């Protein structure tokens, strides 16, 4: 809707007018202000921060947030297809001209920036009542995680496609359709009503158009990397605000299995003309790169997440609880036959 309503042009003009207005009123207080309250973690303790925000500043912040989201959309809808296509051409032609190399580098930077921004936006949306600050180390960890994840994933997709040619299309299309219809299947199974207050003056057709556009974008992002957000079409905010470890674990587990399958297809059926290097070495390097990206992801959530102290269970706690639950369940099953009904009734 931002693009359809000429958002970039209109928002840019309005922002310029607001800046000029604020510049002329320099030194004067804005007559209309609103109070903003946020929580902030200082030395492990929650501190409530309150400050006044003028209407002009709030409007500029709204435009800034819109452009941040648009940069994410531009990165994935523009740079991912471009980077994938250039990688495919490079493999087929077995040469890397300087212009193509520069284009691929800039496309990779754009995609990595979009994925990093997606992580930051996900944290801000899930913890809206907190004021969040990401340091240089946190941003660096996210950037390395996303760079390795996207690069290895796209290279595996390109090698798989170059190996099977048109035979790879059904597999890739089925993969995309599963991601696309997953939110709608959950919405249908929940029996919830379609939200009618996503945007003012939107009809049912307009709301459905917005939901379809968002699910297509969601599927496009998840096809190349984890989107960091889970869609919830029954909610007005359209996203799941809880820290869903199960969804994240399922996504990376399925993607790892898919990547291993595609790499094995390339290893055993790949055409030698594509590359002059050992296929086994390439396959091993790609899987290791994807595993390293998962390691940086676990590192971020375990130690570098700005609000990790708010997690009910962290990564290690979750794995420990799962192992303890299985171990305790096995012990209960082994000890259960030793009680007869009278003894069990007395214990209860």
Short mmCIF file of C-alpha atoms in Angstrom, two decimals:
data_model
loop_
_atom_site.label_atom_id
_atom_site.label_comp_id
_atom_site.label_asym_id
_atom_site.label_seq_id
_atom_site.Cartn_x
_atom_site.Cartn_y
_atom_site.Cartn_z
CA UNK A 1 0.00 0.00 0.00
CA UNK A 2 2.98 2.29 0.60
CA UNK A 3 3.96 1.93 -3.06
CA UNK A 4 0.44 1.96 -4.49
CA UNK A 5 -0.37 5.25 -2.74
CA UNK A 6 2.87 6.83 -4.02
CA UNK A 7 4.25 6.64 -0.50
CA UNK A 8 7.90 7.45 -1.31
CA UNK A 9 6.97 10.72 -3.06
CA UNK A 10 4.26 11.83 -0.63
CA UNK A 11 6.22 10.91 2.49
CA UNK A 12 9.34 12.64 1.19
CA UNK A 13 7.46 15.88 0.48
CA UNK A 14 5.69 15.80 3.86
CA UNK A 15 8.97 15.12 5.67
CA UNK A 16 10.62 18.08 3.93
CA UNK A 17 7.72 20.35 4.89
CA UNK A 18 7.91 19.15 8.51
CA UNK A 19 11.67 19.76 8.64
CA UNK A 20 11.25 23.27 7.26
CA UNK A 21 8.50 23.96 9.80
CA UNK A 22 10.67 22.75 12.68
CA UNK A 23 13.63 24.77 11.38
CA UNK A 24 11.56 27.96 11.34
CA UNK A 25 10.26 27.24 14.86
CA UNK A 26 13.72 26.61 16.26
CA UNK A 27 13.83 27.62 19.89
CA UNK A 28 10.03 27.56 20.24
CA UNK A 29 8.10 24.78 21.91
CA UNK A 30 5.53 22.93 19.88
CA UNK A 31 2.04 23.63 21.29
CA UNK A 32 0.81 20.04 20.91
CA UNK A 33 2.84 17.26 22.48
CA UNK A 34 2.16 13.74 23.72
CA UNK A 35 3.78 11.64 26.43
CA UNK A 36 5.69 8.51 25.46
CA UNK A 37 6.51 5.85 28.02
CA UNK A 38 9.00 3.05 27.51
CA UNK A 39 10.69 0.54 29.76
CA UNK A 40 14.46 0.17 29.71
CA UNK A 41 16.66 -2.48 31.29
CA UNK A 42 19.48 -0.89 33.30
CA UNK A 43 21.73 -3.33 35.20
CA UNK A 44 19.00 -5.97 34.96
CA UNK A 45 16.30 -3.73 36.43
CA UNK A 46 13.32 -2.25 34.59
CA UNK A 47 13.26 1.54 34.61
CA UNK A 48 10.30 3.51 33.24
CA UNK A 49 11.34 6.37 30.96
CA UNK A 50 8.91 9.11 30.03
CA UNK A 51 9.41 11.99 27.60
CA UNK A 52 7.42 14.45 25.56
CA UNK A 53 7.18 14.06 21.79
CA UNK A 54 5.80 16.76 19.52
CA UNK A 55 3.34 15.92 16.77
CA UNK A 56 5.84 16.92 14.08
CA UNK A 57 8.52 14.62 15.51
CA UNK A 58 5.99 11.78 15.77
CA UNK A 59 5.00 12.25 12.11
CA UNK A 60 8.64 12.18 11.02
CA UNK A 61 9.20 9.02 13.08
CA UNK A 62 6.23 7.40 11.32
CA UNK A 63 7.74 8.20 7.90
CA UNK A 64 11.13 6.92 9.04
CA UNK A 65 9.61 3.60 10.14
CA UNK A 66 7.79 3.30 6.81
CA UNK A 67 11.06 3.78 4.90
CA UNK A 68 12.83 1.25 7.13
CA UNK A 69 10.21 -1.36 6.26
CA UNK A 70 10.35 -0.40 2.58
CA UNK A 71 14.12 -0.88 2.54
CA UNK A 72 13.53 -4.42 3.80
CA UNK A 73 10.96 -5.08 1.06
CA UNK A 74 13.27 -3.59 -1.57
CA UNK A 75 16.17 -5.75 -0.41
CA UNK A 76 14.28 -9.02 -0.73
CA UNK A 77 12.04 -8.32 -3.73
CA UNK A 78 14.79 -6.61 -5.71
CA UNK A 79 18.17 -7.91 -4.63
CA UNK A 80 17.45 -11.61 -3.97
CA UNK A 81 16.25 -12.36 -7.54
CA UNK A 82 19.10 -10.27 -8.96
CA UNK A 83 21.74 -12.04 -6.84
CA UNK A 84 20.27 -15.48 -7.64
CA UNK A 85 20.21 -14.75 -11.36
CA UNK A 86 23.79 -13.44 -11.44
CA UNK A 87 25.03 -16.48 -9.50
CA UNK A 88 23.27 -18.78 -11.96
CA UNK A 89 24.79 -16.99 -14.97
CA UNK A 90 28.23 -17.14 -13.35
CA UNK A 91 27.96 -20.90 -12.84
CA UNK A 92 26.78 -21.54 -16.39
CA UNK A 93 29.31 -19.26 -18.09
CA UNK A 94 32.18 -20.19 -15.72
CA UNK A 95 33.48 -16.59 -15.68
CA UNK A 96 33.11 -13.62 -13.35
CA UNK A 97 33.49 -10.22 -15.06
CA UNK A 98 34.27 -7.24 -12.85
CA UNK A 99 30.87 -5.61 -13.45
CA UNK A 100 28.97 -8.75 -12.49
CA UNK A 101 31.12 -9.24 -9.39
CA UNK A 102 30.42 -5.67 -8.25
CA UNK A 103 26.70 -6.14 -8.87
CA UNK A 104 26.64 -9.37 -6.84
CA UNK A 105 28.52 -7.75 -3.97
CA UNK A 106 26.09 -4.84 -3.80
CA UNK A 107 23.11 -7.22 -4.05
CA UNK A 108 24.50 -9.30 -1.18
CA UNK A 109 25.02 -6.16 0.92
CA UNK A 110 21.45 -5.08 0.18
CA UNK A 111 19.99 -8.47 1.13
CA UNK A 112 22.09 -8.68 4.30
CA UNK A 113 21.03 -5.17 5.28
CA UNK A 114 17.37 -6.11 4.75
CA UNK A 115 17.71 -9.28 6.84
CA UNK A 116 19.55 -7.44 9.63
CA UNK A 117 16.89 -4.74 9.63
CA UNK A 118 14.24 -7.46 9.74
CA UNK A 119 15.76 -8.80 12.96
CA UNK A 120 15.83 -5.33 14.54
CA UNK A 121 12.22 -4.63 13.55
CA UNK A 122 11.14 -8.01 14.90
CA UNK A 123 12.68 -7.21 18.29
CA UNK A 124 11.02 -3.77 18.33
CA UNK A 125 7.61 -5.20 17.39
CA UNK A 126 7.72 -8.08 19.89
CA UNK A 127 8.88 -5.82 22.76
CA UNK A 128 7.10 -2.60 21.86
CA UNK A 129 6.87 -1.42 25.48
CA UNK A 130 10.67 -1.45 25.86
CA UNK A 131 13.24 1.01 24.57
CA UNK A 132 15.84 -1.15 22.83
CA UNK A 133 19.42 -0.33 21.97
CA UNK A 134 21.56 -2.68 19.90
CA UNK A 135 25.30 -2.31 20.29
CA UNK A 136 28.00 -2.82 17.69
CA UNK A 137 28.69 -6.40 18.80
CA UNK A 138 25.03 -7.38 18.51
CA UNK A 139 24.69 -5.86 15.04
CA UNK A 140 27.95 -7.53 13.94
CA UNK A 141 26.71 -10.92 15.14
CA UNK A 142 23.40 -10.52 13.29
CA UNK A 143 25.21 -9.40 10.12
CA UNK A 144 27.57 -12.42 10.12
CA UNK A 145 24.66 -14.75 10.87
CA UNK A 146 22.54 -13.35 8.02
CA UNK A 147 25.41 -13.13 5.51
CA UNK A 148 26.39 -16.79 5.95
CA UNK A 149 22.76 -17.95 6.00
CA UNK A 150 21.71 -16.08 2.84
CA UNK A 151 24.90 -16.78 0.88
CA UNK A 152 24.91 -20.51 1.58
CA UNK A 153 21.16 -20.84 0.98
CA UNK A 154 21.21 -19.00 -2.36
CA UNK A 155 24.31 -20.86 -3.56
CA UNK A 156 22.69 -24.19 -2.72
CA UNK A 157 19.50 -23.17 -4.57
CA UNK A 158 21.52 -22.07 -7.60
CA UNK A 159 23.62 -25.24 -7.69
CA UNK A 160 20.49 -27.37 -7.32
CA UNK A 161 18.71 -25.48 -10.11
CA UNK A 162 21.74 -25.59 -12.40
CA UNK A 163 22.00 -29.35 -11.86
CA UNK A 164 18.38 -30.34 -12.52
CA UNK A 165 17.40 -27.43 -14.82
CA UNK A 166 13.60 -27.50 -15.35
CA UNK A 167 13.21 -30.57 -13.16
CA UNK A 168 14.01 -28.37 -10.12
CA UNK A 169 11.02 -26.07 -10.75
CA UNK A 170 8.32 -28.33 -9.17
CA UNK A 171 10.39 -28.79 -6.00
CA UNK A 172 11.09 -25.06 -5.63
CA UNK A 173 7.49 -24.12 -6.45
CA UNK A 174 6.11 -26.61 -3.92
CA UNK A 175 8.52 -25.25 -1.31
CA UNK A 176 7.33 -21.68 -1.93
CA UNK A 177 3.62 -22.64 -1.91
CA UNK A 178 3.96 -24.43 1.44
CA UNK A 179 5.45 -21.30 2.99
CA UNK A 180 2.82 -19.12 1.30
CA UNK A 181 -0.21 -21.06 2.51
CA UNK A 182 1.10 -21.89 6.01
CA UNK A 183 -0.34 -18.69 7.64
CA UNK A 184 -3.66 -19.18 5.88
CA UNK A 185 -3.94 -22.80 7.00
CA UNK A 186 -3.28 -21.75 10.61
CA UNK A 187 -5.84 -18.96 10.23
CA UNK A 188 -8.43 -21.39 8.86
CA UNK A 189 -7.78 -23.99 11.58
CA UNK A 190 -8.10 -21.37 14.34
CA UNK A 191 -11.62 -20.49 13.19
CA UNK A 192 -10.96 -16.77 13.76
CA UNK A 193 -12.61 -13.91 11.92
CA UNK A 194 -10.72 -11.86 9.36
CA UNK A 195 -9.50 -8.63 11.02
CA UNK A 196 -11.43 -5.62 9.75
CA UNK A 197 -9.45 -2.79 11.38
CA UNK A 198 -6.01 -3.21 9.80
CA UNK A 199 -6.36 0.19 8.17
CA UNK A 200 -9.09 2.84 8.27
CA UNK A 201 -11.59 2.96 5.41
CA UNK A 202 -10.51 -0.46 4.12
CA UNK A 203 -13.21 -2.72 2.73
CA UNK A 204 -13.09 -6.52 2.94
CA UNK A 205 -11.51 -6.61 -0.52
CA UNK A 206 -8.86 -4.07 0.50
CA UNK A 207 -8.09 -6.00 3.70
CA UNK A 208 -7.81 -9.26 1.75
CA UNK A 209 -5.48 -7.57 -0.75
CA UNK A 210 -3.21 -6.36 2.06
CA UNK A 211 -3.14 -9.81 3.69
CA UNK A 212 -2.29 -11.52 0.40
CA UNK A 213 0.50 -9.00 -0.29
CA UNK A 214 1.96 -9.52 3.19
CA UNK A 215 1.87 -13.32 2.90
CA UNK A 216 3.61 -13.18 -0.50
CA UNK A 217 6.35 -10.99 0.99
CA UNK A 218 6.55 -13.28 4.02
CA UNK A 219 6.93 -16.34 1.79
CA UNK A 220 9.57 -14.61 -0.34
CA UNK A 221 11.66 -13.76 2.72
CA UNK A 222 11.32 -17.20 4.30
CA UNK A 223 12.31 -18.86 1.03
CA UNK A 224 15.83 -17.38 1.29
CA UNK A 225 16.23 -16.91 5.07
CA UNK A 226 14.31 -16.81 8.33
CA UNK A 227 11.97 -13.79 8.45
CA UNK A 228 12.37 -13.34 12.26
CA UNK A 229 8.60 -12.78 12.45
CA UNK A 230 5.69 -15.23 12.33
CA UNK A 231 2.49 -14.11 10.67
CA UNK A 232 -0.75 -14.29 12.65
CA UNK A 233 -3.53 -13.24 10.29
CA UNK A 234 -6.23 -13.30 12.97
CA UNK A 235 -4.47 -10.55 14.96
CA UNK A 236 -4.75 -6.85 14.14
CA UNK A 237 -0.96 -6.48 14.30
CA UNK A 238 -0.63 -9.47 11.91
CA UNK A 239 2.43 -10.82 13.73
CA UNK A 240 3.08 -13.20 16.59
CA UNK A 241 4.59 -11.17 19.43
CA UNK A 242 5.69 -14.09 21.58
CA UNK A 243 9.18 -15.58 21.41
CA UNK A 244 8.25 -18.73 19.49
CA UNK A 245 11.26 -21.02 19.85
CA UNK A 246 9.37 -23.92 18.26
CA UNK A 247 8.72 -22.05 15.01
CA UNK A 248 12.33 -20.93 14.74
CA UNK A 249 13.65 -24.41 15.51
CA UNK A 250 11.29 -26.02 13.00
CA UNK A 251 12.28 -23.54 10.28
CA UNK A 252 16.02 -24.12 10.65
CA UNK A 253 15.60 -27.89 10.99
CA UNK A 254 13.54 -28.14 7.80
CA UNK A 255 15.87 -25.78 5.93
CA UNK A 256 18.92 -27.78 7.01
CA UNK A 257 17.35 -31.01 5.72
CA UNK A 258 16.39 -29.30 2.45
CA UNK A 259 19.89 -27.89 2.00
CA UNK A 260 21.48 -31.29 2.64
CA UNK A 261 19.17 -32.93 0.08
CA UNK A 262 19.88 -30.27 -2.57
CA UNK A 263 23.63 -30.43 -1.92
CA UNK A 264 23.57 -34.23 -2.30
CA UNK A 265 21.70 -33.87 -5.59
CA UNK A 266 24.39 -31.46 -6.79
CA UNK A 267 27.20 -33.73 -5.58
CA UNK A 268 25.96 -36.88 -7.34
CA UNK A 269 24.26 -35.39 -10.42
CA UNK A 270 26.07 -32.06 -10.90
CA UNK A 271 27.63 -31.42 -14.28
CA UNK A 272 31.41 -31.07 -14.15
CA UNK A 273 31.34 -28.23 -16.66
CA UNK A 274 29.70 -25.94 -14.11
CA UNK A 275 32.72 -25.74 -11.81
CA UNK A 276 36.35 -26.71 -11.92
CA UNK A 277 36.45 -27.57 -8.22
CA UNK A 278 35.67 -30.76 -6.32
CA UNK A 279 31.92 -31.14 -5.84
CA UNK A 280 32.36 -32.84 -2.47
CA UNK A 281 34.43 -29.95 -1.17
CA UNK A 282 31.88 -27.37 -2.37
CA UNK A 283 29.01 -29.32 -0.82
CA UNK A 284 30.84 -29.65 2.49
CA UNK A 285 31.74 -25.95 2.59
CA UNK A 286 28.14 -24.87 1.94
CA UNK A 287 26.72 -27.09 4.68
CA UNK A 288 29.41 -25.94 7.13
CA UNK A 289 28.67 -22.29 6.28
CA UNK A 290 24.97 -22.85 6.97
CA UNK A 291 25.75 -24.60 10.26
CA UNK A 292 28.05 -21.71 11.27
CA UNK A 293 25.22 -19.26 10.55
CA UNK A 294 22.97 -21.30 12.87
CA UNK A 295 25.73 -21.13 15.47
CA UNK A 296 25.84 -17.32 15.28
CA UNK A 297 22.05 -17.28 15.56
CA UNK A 298 22.21 -19.35 18.75
CA UNK A 299 25.02 -17.13 20.05
CA UNK A 300 22.89 -14.02 19.52
CA UNK A 301 19.82 -15.37 21.31
CA UNK A 302 21.83 -16.94 24.12
CA UNK A 303 24.18 -14.06 24.98
CA UNK A 304 23.67 -10.94 22.83
CA UNK A 305 19.90 -10.42 22.62
CA UNK A 306 19.18 -7.02 24.24
CA UNK A 307 16.23 -8.42 26.24
CA UNK A 308 17.43 -11.96 26.85
CA UNK A 309 16.72 -11.60 30.60
CA UNK A 310 12.99 -11.46 29.77
CA UNK A 311 12.99 -14.89 28.15
CA UNK A 312 11.12 -17.53 30.13
CA UNK A 313 13.52 -20.06 28.63
CA UNK A 314 16.67 -19.35 26.68
CA UNK A 315 18.27 -21.58 24.05
CA UNK A 316 20.30 -23.67 26.51
CA UNK A 317 17.43 -23.73 29.01
CA UNK A 318 15.07 -24.97 26.31
CA UNK A 319 17.41 -27.76 25.25
CA UNK A 320 18.06 -28.66 28.90
CA UNK A 321 14.33 -28.78 29.68
CA UNK A 322 13.63 -30.99 26.66
CA UNK A 323 16.39 -33.42 27.65
CA UNK A 324 15.27 -33.40 31.31
CA UNK A 325 11.64 -33.94 30.29
CA UNK A 326 12.53 -36.96 28.17
CA UNK A 327 14.80 -38.35 30.89
CA UNK A 328 12.21 -37.87 33.65
CA UNK A 329 9.46 -39.36 31.50
CA UNK A 330 11.61 -42.42 30.89
CA UNK A 331 12.26 -42.77 34.63
CA UNK A 332 8.52 -42.48 35.42
CA UNK A 333 7.67 -45.15 32.85
CA UNK A 334 10.28 -47.47 34.35
CA UNK A 335 9.16 -46.88 37.95
CA UNK A 336 5.41 -46.88 37.31
CA UNK A 337 4.82 -50.69 37.25
CA UNK A 338 6.38 -51.11 40.72
CA UNK A 339 3.28 -49.54 42.40
CA UNK A 340 0.09 -51.52 42.88
CA UNK A 341 -3.28 -49.68 42.93
CA UNK A 342 -3.59 -49.55 46.76
CA UNK A 343 -0.13 -48.07 47.22
CA UNK A 344 -0.72 -45.50 44.46
CA UNK A 345 -4.04 -44.43 46.05
CA UNK A 346 -2.34 -43.94 49.41
CA UNK A 347 0.41 -41.89 47.81
CA UNK A 348 -2.12 -39.66 46.04
#
